[in-house]
XYZ file of C-alpha atoms in Angstrom:
614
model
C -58.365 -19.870 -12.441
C -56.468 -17.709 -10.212
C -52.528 -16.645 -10.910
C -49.978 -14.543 -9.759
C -47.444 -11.855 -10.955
C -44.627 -12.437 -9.747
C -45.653 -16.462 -10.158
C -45.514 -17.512 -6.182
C -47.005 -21.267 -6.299
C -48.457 -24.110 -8.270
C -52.146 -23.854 -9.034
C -53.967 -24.317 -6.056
C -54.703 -28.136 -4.385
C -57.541 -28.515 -2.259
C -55.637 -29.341 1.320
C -58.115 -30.580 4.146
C -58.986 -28.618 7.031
C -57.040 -30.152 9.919
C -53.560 -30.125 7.519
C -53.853 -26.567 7.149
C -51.741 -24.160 9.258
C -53.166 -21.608 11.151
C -55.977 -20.645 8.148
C -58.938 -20.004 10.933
C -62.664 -21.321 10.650
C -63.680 -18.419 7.467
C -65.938 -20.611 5.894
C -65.243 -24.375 4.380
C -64.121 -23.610 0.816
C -60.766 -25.382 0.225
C -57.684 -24.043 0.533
C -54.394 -24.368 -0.964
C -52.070 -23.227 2.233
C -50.107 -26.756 3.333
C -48.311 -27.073 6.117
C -44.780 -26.789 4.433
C -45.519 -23.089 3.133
C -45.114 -21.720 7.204
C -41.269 -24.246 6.447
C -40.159 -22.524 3.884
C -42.179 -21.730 0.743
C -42.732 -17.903 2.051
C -42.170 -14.692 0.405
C -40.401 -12.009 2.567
C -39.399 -8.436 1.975
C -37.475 -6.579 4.615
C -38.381 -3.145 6.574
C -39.016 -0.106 4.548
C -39.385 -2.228 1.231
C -42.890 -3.464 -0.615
C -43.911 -6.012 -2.711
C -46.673 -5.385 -5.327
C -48.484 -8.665 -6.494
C -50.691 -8.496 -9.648
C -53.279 -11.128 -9.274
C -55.719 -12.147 -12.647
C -58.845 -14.108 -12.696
C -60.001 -15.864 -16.086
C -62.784 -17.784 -17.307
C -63.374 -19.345 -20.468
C -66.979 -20.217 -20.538
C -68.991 -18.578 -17.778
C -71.976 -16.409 -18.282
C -71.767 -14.290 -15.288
C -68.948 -11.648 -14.224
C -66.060 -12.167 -12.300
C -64.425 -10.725 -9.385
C -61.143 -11.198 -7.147
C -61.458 -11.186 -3.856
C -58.212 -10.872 -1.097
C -57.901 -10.964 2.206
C -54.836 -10.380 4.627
C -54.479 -11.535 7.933
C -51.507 -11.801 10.750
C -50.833 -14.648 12.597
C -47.890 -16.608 13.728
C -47.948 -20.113 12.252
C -45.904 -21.688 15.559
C -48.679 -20.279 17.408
C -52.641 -21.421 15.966
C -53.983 -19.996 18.923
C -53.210 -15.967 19.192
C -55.301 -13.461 20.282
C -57.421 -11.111 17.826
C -54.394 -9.624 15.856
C -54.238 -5.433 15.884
C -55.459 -3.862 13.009
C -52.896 -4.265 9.689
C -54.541 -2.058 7.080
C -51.709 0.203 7.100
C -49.412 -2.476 5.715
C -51.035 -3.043 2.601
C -53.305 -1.930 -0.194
C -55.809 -3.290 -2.978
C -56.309 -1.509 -6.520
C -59.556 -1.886 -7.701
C -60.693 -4.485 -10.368
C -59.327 -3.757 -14.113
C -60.634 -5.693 -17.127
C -58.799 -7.247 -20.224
C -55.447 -7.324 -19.179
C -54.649 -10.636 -20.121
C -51.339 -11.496 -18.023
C -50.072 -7.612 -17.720
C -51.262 -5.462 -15.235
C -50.038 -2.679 -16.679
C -50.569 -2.761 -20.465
C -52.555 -0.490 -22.307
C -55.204 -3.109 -22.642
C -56.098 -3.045 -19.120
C -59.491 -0.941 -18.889
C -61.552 -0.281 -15.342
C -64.691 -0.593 -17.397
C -65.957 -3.662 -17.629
C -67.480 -5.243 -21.401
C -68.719 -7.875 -22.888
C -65.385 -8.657 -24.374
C -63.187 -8.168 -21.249
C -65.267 -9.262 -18.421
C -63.907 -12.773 -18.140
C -60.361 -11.358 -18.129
C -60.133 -9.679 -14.359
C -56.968 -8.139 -12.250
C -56.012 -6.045 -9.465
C -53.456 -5.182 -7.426
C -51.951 -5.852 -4.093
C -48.986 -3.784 -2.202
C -47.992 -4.959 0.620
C -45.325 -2.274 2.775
C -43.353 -3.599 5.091
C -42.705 -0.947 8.020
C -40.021 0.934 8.537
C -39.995 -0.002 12.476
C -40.577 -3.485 14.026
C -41.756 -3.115 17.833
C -39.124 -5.234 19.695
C -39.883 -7.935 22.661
C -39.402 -7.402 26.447
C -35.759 -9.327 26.007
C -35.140 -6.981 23.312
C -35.840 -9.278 20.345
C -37.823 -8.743 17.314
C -40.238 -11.033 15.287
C -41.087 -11.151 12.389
C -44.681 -10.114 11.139
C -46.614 -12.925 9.287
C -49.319 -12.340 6.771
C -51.327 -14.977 5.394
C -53.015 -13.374 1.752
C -55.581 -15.366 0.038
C -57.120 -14.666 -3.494
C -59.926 -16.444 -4.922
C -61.813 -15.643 -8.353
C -65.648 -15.711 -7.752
C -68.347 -15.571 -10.463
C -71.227 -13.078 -9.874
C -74.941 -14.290 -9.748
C -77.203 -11.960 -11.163
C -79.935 -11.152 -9.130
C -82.211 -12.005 -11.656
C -81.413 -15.646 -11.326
C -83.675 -17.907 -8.530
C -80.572 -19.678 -6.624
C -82.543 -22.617 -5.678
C -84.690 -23.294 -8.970
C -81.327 -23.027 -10.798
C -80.078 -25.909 -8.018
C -82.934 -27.623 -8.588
C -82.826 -27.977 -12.700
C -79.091 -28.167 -12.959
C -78.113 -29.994 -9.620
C -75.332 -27.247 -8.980
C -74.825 -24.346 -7.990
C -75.190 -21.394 -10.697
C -71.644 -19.908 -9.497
C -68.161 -21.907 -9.634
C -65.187 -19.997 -7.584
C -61.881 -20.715 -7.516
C -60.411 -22.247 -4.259
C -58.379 -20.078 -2.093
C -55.213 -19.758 -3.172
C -52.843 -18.576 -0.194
C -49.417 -17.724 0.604
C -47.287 -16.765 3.319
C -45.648 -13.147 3.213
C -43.035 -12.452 5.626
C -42.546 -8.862 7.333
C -38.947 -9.195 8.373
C -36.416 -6.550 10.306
C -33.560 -5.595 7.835
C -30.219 -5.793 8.524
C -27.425 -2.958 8.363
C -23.583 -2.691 6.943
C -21.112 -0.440 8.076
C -17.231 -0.588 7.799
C -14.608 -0.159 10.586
C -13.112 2.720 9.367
C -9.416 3.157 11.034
C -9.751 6.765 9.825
C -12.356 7.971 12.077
C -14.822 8.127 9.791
C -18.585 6.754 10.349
C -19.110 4.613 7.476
C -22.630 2.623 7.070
C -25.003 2.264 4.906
C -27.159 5.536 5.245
C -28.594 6.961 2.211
C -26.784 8.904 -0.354
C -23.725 8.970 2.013
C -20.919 8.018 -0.347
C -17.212 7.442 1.291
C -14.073 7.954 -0.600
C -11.261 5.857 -0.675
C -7.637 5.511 -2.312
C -5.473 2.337 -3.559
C -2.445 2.096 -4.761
C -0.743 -0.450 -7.819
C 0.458 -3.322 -6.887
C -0.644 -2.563 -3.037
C -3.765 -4.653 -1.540
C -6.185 -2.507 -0.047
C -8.329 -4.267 2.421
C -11.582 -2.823 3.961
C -13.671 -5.006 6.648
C -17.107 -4.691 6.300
C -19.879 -5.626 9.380
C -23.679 -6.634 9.116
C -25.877 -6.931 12.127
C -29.660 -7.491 12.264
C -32.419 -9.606 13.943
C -32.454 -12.571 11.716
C -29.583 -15.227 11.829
C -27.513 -15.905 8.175
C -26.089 -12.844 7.152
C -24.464 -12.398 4.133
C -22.590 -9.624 2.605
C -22.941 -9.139 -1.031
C -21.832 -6.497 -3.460
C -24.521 -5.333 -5.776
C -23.905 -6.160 -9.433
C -24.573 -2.954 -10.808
C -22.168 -1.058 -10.482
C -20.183 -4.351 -9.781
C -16.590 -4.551 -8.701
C -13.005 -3.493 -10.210
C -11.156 -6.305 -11.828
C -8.675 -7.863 -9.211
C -10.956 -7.262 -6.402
C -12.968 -10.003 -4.204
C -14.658 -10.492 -1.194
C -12.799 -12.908 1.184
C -14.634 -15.799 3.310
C -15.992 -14.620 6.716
C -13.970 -13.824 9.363
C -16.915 -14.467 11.544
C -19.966 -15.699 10.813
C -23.416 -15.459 12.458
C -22.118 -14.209 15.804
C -25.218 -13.788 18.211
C -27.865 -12.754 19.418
C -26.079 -10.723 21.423
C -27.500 -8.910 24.556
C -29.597 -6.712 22.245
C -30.761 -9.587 20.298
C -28.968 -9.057 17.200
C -26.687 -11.172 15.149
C -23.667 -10.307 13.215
C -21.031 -11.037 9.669
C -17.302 -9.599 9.320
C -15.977 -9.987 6.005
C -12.973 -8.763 4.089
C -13.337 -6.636 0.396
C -9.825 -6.946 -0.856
C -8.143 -4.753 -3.876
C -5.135 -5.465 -5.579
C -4.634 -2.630 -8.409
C -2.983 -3.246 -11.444
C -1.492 -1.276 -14.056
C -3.885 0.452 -16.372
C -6.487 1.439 -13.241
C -4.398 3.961 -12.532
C -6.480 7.169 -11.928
C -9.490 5.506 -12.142
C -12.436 5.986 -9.460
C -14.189 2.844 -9.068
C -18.234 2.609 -7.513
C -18.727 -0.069 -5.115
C -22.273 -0.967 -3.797
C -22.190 -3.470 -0.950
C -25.404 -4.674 0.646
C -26.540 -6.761 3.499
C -29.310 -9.738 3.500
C -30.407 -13.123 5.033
C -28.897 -15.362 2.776
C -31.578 -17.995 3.911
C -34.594 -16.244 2.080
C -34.712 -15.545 -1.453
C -34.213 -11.781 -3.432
C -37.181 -10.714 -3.181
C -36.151 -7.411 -1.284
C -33.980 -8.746 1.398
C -31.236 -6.313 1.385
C -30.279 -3.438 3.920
C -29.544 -0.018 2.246
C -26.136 -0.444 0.041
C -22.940 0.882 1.639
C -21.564 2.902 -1.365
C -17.756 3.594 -1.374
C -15.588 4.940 -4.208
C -12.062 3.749 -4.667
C -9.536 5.839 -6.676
C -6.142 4.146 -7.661
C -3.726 6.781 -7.046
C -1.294 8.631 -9.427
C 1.488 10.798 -8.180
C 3.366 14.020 -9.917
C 6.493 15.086 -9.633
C 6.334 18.803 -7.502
C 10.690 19.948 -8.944
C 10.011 23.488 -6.766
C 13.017 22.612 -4.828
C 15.386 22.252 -7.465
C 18.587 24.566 -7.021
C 19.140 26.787 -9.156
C 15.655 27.340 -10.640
C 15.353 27.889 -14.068
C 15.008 31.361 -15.266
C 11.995 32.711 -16.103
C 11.984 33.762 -19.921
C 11.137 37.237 -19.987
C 7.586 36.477 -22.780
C 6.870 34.354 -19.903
C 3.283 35.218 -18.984
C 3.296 36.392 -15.290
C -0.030 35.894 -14.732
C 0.916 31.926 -14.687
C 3.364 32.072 -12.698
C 3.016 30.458 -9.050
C 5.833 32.281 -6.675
C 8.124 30.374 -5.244
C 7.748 27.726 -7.957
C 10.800 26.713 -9.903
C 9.842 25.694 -13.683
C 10.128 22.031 -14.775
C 12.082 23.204 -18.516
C 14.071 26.262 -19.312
C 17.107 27.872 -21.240
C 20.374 28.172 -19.258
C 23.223 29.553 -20.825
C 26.539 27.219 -20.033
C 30.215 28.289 -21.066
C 32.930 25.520 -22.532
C 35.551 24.820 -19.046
C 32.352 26.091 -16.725
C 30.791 23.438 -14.775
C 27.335 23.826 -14.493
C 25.700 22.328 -11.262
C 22.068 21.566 -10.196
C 21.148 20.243 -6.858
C 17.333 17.970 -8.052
C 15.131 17.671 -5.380
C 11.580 16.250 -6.318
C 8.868 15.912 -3.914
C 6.183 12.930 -4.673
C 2.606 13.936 -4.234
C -1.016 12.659 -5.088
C -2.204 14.269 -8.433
C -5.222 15.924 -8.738
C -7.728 14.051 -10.675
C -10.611 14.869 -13.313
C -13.380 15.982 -10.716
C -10.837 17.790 -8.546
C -8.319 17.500 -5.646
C -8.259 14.161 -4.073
C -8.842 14.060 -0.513
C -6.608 11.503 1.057
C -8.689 11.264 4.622
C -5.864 11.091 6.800
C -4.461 7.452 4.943
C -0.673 7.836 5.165
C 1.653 7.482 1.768
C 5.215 6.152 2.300
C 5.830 7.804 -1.444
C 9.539 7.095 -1.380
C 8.666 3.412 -1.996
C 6.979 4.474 -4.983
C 10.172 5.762 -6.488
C 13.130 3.653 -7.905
C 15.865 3.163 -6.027
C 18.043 5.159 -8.708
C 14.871 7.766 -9.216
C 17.038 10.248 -11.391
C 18.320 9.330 -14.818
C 19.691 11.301 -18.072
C 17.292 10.335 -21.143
C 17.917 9.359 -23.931
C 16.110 10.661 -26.981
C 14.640 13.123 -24.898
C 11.490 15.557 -25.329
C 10.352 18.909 -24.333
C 7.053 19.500 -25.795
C 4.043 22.236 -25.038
C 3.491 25.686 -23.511
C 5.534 25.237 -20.286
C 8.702 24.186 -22.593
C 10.982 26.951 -23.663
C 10.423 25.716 -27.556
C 9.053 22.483 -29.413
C 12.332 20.486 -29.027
C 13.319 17.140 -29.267
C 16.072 14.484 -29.897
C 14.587 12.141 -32.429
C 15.849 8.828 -33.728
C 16.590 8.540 -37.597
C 13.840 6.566 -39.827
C 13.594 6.586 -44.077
C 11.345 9.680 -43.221
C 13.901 11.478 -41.414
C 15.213 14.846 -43.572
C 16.747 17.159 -40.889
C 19.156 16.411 -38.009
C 18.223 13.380 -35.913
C 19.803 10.297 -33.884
C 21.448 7.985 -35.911
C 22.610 9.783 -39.149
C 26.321 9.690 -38.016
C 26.857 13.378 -37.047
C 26.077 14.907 -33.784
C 23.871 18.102 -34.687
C 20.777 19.336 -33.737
C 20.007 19.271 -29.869
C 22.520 15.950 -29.671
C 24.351 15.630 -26.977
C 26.730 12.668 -25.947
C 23.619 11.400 -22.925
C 20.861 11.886 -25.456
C 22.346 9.845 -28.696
C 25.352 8.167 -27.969
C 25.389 6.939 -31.453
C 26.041 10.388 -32.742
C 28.272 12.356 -30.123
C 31.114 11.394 -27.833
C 30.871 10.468 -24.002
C 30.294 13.842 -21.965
C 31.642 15.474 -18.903
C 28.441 14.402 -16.818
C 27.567 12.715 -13.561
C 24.846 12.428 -11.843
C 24.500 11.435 -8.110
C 21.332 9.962 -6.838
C 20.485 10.180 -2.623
C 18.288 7.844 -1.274
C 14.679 8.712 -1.095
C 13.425 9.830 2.084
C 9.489 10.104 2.836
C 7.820 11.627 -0.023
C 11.335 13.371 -1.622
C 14.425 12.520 -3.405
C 17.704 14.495 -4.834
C 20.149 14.623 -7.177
C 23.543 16.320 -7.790
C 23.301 17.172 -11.479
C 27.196 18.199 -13.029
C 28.091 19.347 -16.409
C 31.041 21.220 -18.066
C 30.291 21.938 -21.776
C 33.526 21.134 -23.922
C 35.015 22.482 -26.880
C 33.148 20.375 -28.750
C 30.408 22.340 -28.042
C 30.957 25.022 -28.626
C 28.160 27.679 -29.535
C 25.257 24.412 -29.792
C 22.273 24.261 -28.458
C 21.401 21.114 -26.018
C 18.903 19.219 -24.715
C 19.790 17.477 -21.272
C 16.413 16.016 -19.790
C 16.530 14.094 -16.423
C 13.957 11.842 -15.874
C 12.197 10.338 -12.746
C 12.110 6.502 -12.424
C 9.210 4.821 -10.469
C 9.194 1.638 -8.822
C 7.933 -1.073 -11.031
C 6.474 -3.356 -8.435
C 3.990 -0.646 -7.815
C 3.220 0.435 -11.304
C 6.099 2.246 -12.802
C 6.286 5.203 -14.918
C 2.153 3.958 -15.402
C 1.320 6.225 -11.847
C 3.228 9.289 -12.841
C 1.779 11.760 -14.303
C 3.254 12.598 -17.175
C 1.658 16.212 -18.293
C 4.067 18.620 -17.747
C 3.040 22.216 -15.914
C 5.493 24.822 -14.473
C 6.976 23.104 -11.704
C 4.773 19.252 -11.918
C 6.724 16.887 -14.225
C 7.724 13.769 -15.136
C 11.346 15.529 -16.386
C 13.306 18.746 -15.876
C 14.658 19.819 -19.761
C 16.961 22.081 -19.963
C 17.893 23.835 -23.218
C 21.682 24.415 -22.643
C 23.137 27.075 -25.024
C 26.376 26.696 -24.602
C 28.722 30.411 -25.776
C 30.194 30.328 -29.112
C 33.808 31.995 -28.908
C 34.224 31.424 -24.768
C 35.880 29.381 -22.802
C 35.689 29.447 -18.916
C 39.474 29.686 -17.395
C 40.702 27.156 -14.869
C 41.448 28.848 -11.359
C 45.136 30.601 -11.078
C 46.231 30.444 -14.612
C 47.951 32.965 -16.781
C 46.698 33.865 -20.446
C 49.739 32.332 -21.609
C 49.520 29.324 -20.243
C 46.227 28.882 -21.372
C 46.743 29.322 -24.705
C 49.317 27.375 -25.228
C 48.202 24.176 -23.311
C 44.314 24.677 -23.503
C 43.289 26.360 -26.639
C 46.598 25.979 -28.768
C 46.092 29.059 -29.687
C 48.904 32.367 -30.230
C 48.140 33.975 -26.548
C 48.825 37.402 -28.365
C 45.545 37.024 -30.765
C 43.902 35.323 -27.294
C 45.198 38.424 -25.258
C 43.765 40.777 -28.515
C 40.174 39.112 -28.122
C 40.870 40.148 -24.179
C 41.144 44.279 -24.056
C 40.070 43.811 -20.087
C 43.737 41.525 -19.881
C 46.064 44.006 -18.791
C 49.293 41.425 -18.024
C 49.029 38.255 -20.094
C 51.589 37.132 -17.619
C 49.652 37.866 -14.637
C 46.792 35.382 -13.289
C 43.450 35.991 -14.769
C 40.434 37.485 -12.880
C 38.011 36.944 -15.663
C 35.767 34.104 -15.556
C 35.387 33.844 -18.964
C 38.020 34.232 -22.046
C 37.057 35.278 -25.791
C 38.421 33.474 -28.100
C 37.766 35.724 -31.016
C 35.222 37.749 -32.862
C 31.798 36.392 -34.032
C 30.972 37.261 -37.291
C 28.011 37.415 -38.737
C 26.842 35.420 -41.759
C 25.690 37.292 -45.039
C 23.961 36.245 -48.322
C 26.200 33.821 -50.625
C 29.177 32.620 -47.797
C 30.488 30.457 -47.344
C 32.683 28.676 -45.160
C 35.419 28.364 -47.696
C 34.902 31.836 -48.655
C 35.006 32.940 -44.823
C 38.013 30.928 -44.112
C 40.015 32.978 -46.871
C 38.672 36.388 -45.690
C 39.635 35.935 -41.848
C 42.665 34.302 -42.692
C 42.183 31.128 -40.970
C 41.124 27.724 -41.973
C 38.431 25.555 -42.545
C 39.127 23.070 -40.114
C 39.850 25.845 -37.325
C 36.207 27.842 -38.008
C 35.215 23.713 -37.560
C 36.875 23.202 -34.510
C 35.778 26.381 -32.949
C 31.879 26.044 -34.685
C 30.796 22.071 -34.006
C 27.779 23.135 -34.853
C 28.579 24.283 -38.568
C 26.873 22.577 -41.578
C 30.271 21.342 -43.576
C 28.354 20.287 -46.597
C 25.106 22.808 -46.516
C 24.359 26.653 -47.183
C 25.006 28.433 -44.368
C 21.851 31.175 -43.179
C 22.441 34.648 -43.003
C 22.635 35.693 -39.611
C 24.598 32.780 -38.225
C 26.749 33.537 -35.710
C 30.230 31.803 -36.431
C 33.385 31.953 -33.727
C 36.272 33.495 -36.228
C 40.237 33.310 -35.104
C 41.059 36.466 -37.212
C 44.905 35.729 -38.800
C 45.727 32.534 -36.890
C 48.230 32.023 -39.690
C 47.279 27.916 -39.662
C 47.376 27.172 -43.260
């Protein structure tokens, strides 16, 4: 018997001569080549592909050796009577015979040595290459090439044996073969894929040309793909390794099977549509489309793939703009520091009665992603749609972590594990600040004014005057930037922090123990009495630079006393009765103090010397 690898047909039925279809006058063996193969029942592989075809040859009983012969021929089956065709031994090739392979061409049982044990198991090889180039007609078509390939398995007379004495004692002949069993192979012209790029860019399906393209949450990204080849019915496919993203599909045709055209060539539009959600954010996603004649089956009918890569963009926060910038701390290394760059967290130092003021101004921009900068290729972003329509906001609970933060520092909210200061426990210490845990601290003297977004930036004005409250703490204001949730929200913003790329700006507010900031044209009187409630002559004592109490004040800034410094074993008690004042004076002028813990030596603490308020 004779089979094939890949199986092709059934086992071979003997057909009779005039039903054939096109099989020539070779001799009158049978054949197994009917009329419906040239309809349909064809193997094809496109231009520039091959097919390799193991073909095995098996008796059980005979006595003699076996062998496997092929042959290849070209012909067109519409057309029985063509001339001689031209010489096709370029198009194919035959291995030589290997022995006792039993089904698998390639295992290690196959041997080219024939033995008594393997010489009733025979194989070889056939690969057919389809060219690269198909000549094309005077009207500019192109045909297809047909090959008819036959294999039979023939039994080898020795020539020890007399042929006709052996007819004449058995009444057969001393040799069975196989019939002829035959298929057709089709030669086909491929087909190509190429997008219309409305970048500019010349996008088909040459190999190892890989084109780059973005996508945004929540935005459909749509990219028409075209085929075109010789052969009607073409379909576009993506290949399912490396497959597609989730939430991405290939529409029906917009047209189908246009053609031939004047150059004889037919062609498919169709749509590959992406819709990214959240969590593909910053992803790069491989897509592998291919062309092929949806009318033959796999067996190599595809063009080269069309590879693209889509990356679903994420944006950072650039706060360079940002007015005033934040200091630079002087241990801040300089060889980090970009110029011109204003940092995304500092320390500012803020005075009670001052107002402090920040004009915000982000500006939205692609990140950079793992693998480096992201090339955009000329696709326009309208990034202020990306942002919230009220992008700027005061957090709550607020964070500064890492090395471009001016310290570890955080408001946290209270849990059974909590020990230190945190949001919750009824007293507003720590970094608390009326924005950050309203549970804790009372309202503060804050607004913040958001502008519309315009193109790829947005602004803020940012106001803040410390109160007495306040005085001598430490705070942590943190505004935040809001994204627009129908494309994504805070999911596409990067939230690393660098020097001037961040989610936030956190500033660490140290606001002056002992000052207070004095409201324009005012005397030192007036604000002692009706400000401070304080004696103006201890106020105008803390003030040697105060020449006339009575006169109006030049000075920015007002002391309100001495700041004494904390030693071993006080307390505040004990430092209440030493600077004659009071305990609920050194708390009015110290928010900060600890009322029912140790104070640490070296604590700075705002003192009203003699303020006779007993």
């Amino acid at each position: 018997s004779v089979t094939f690898n890949p199986p092709l047909f059934e086992a071979c039925n003997d057909v009779p001569r005039n039903g054939d279809c096109g099989v020539g006058a070779a001799d009158n063996l049978p054949i197994c080549l009917a009329r419906d193969f040239c309809q349909g029942r064809t193997q094809q592989i496109a231009q520039g592909n091959e097919l390799q075809i193991s073909i095995f040859g098996i008796s059980e009983n005979s006595i003699f050796d076996l062998s496997i012969s092929i042959t290849v021929e070209e012909y067109k089956c519409a057309d029985q009577n063509t001339n001689q065709p031209p010489d096709i031994t370029h198009l194919y090739e035959v291995s030589d015979t290997r022995y006792g392979c039993n089904g698998d061409y390639d295992s290690a049982s196959c041997s080219s040595v024939p033995t008594s044990a393997n010489r009733h198991d025979v194989a070889r090889r056939l690969r057919v290459i389809a060219p690269n180039e198909f000549q094309a007609n005077s009207d500019g078509s192109i045909d297809k090439r047909e090959l008819l390939i036959c294999a039979q398995v023939n039994q080898s007379v020795p020539s020890n044996i007399n042929r006709p004495e052996w007819q004449e004692l058995y009444g057969t002949s001393p040799n069975h073969d196989t019939c002829k069993s035959c298929f057709m192979l089709d030669l086909v012209p491929g087909s190509t894929i190429a997008i219309d790029d409305e970048e500019g860019r010349e996008v088909t399906d040459q190999e190892g040309q890989l084109t780059p393209y973005v996508a945004f949450v929540g935005i459909e990204k749509s990219i028409e793909l075209r085929t075109k080849g010789r052969l009607p019915n073409l379909d576009i496919m993506i290949l399912a390794d490396p497959g597609a993203p989730a939430h991405s599909s290939l529409l029906a045709y917009d047209e189908k099977d246009n053609g031939p055209d004047a150059d004889g060539f037919y062609s498919s539009i169709r749509k590959f549509v992406f819709k990214p959600e959240v969590g593909q954010e910053g992803t790069t996603f491989l897509v592998k489309f291919v062309s092929r004649n949806e009318a033959t089956n796999s067996t190599g009918l595809f063009s080269n793939s069309l590879d693209i890569e889509i990356t679903v963009m994420v944006f950072q926060a650039d706060w360079a703009f940002t007015e005033p910038c934040m200091p630079v701390p002087p241990d801040y290394p300089a060889d980090t520091r970009t110029s011109g760059e204003c940092l995304t967290a500092g320390e500012l130092q803020a005075t009670v009665g001052c107002t402090q003021s920040h004009r915000l101004q982000i500006e939205l921009e692609p990140a950079d992603l793992p693998g480096g900068q992201l090339e955009l290729h000329g696709e326009s972003i309208e990034a202020a749609k990306f942002l919230h329509r009220d992008a700027f906001y005061v957090q709550e609970l607020p964070s500064c972590t890492g090395e471009f933060c001016p310290e570890e520092i955080s408001v946290t909210m209270c849990d059974e594990t909590s020990t230190g200061s945190c949001c919750g426990n009824g007293i507003c210490d720590g970094v608390e600040m009326g924005s950050s845990c309203p549970l804790d601290c009372v309202h503060d003297d804050l607004t913040l004014v958001v502008q519309p977004a315009q193109d790829n930036q947005a602004s803020a004005q940012l106001t803040f005057l410390p109160n007495q409250h306040q005085l001598g703490r430490t705070l942590l204001l943190c505004i935040g930037l809001r994204m627009n949730e129908t494309f994504g929200g805070d999911a596409v913003l990067v939230q690393q922090r660098t020097e001037a790329k961040s989610p936030s700006l956190c500033i660490k507010m140290v606001v002056a123990a002992c000052k207070y900031c004095v409201p324009h044209g005012k005397t030192l009187s007036f604000v002692a009495r009706y400000f401070l409630n304080l004696d103006w002559l201890r106020l105008y004592n803390s003030n040697p630079a105060i020449t006339n109490p009575d006169g109006l004040i030049k000075e920015r800034e007002l002391y309100l006393g001495p700041l004494y410094t904390v030693e071993g074993g006080d307390t505040i008690i004990s430092i209440a009765a030493q600077m004659r004042t009071t305990v609920k004076a050194l708390v009015e002028n110290n928010p900060w103090l600890p009322v029912n813990q140790e104070l640490n030596p070296g604590d700075k603490i705002c003192v009203l010397v003699c303020s006779n308020v007993f």
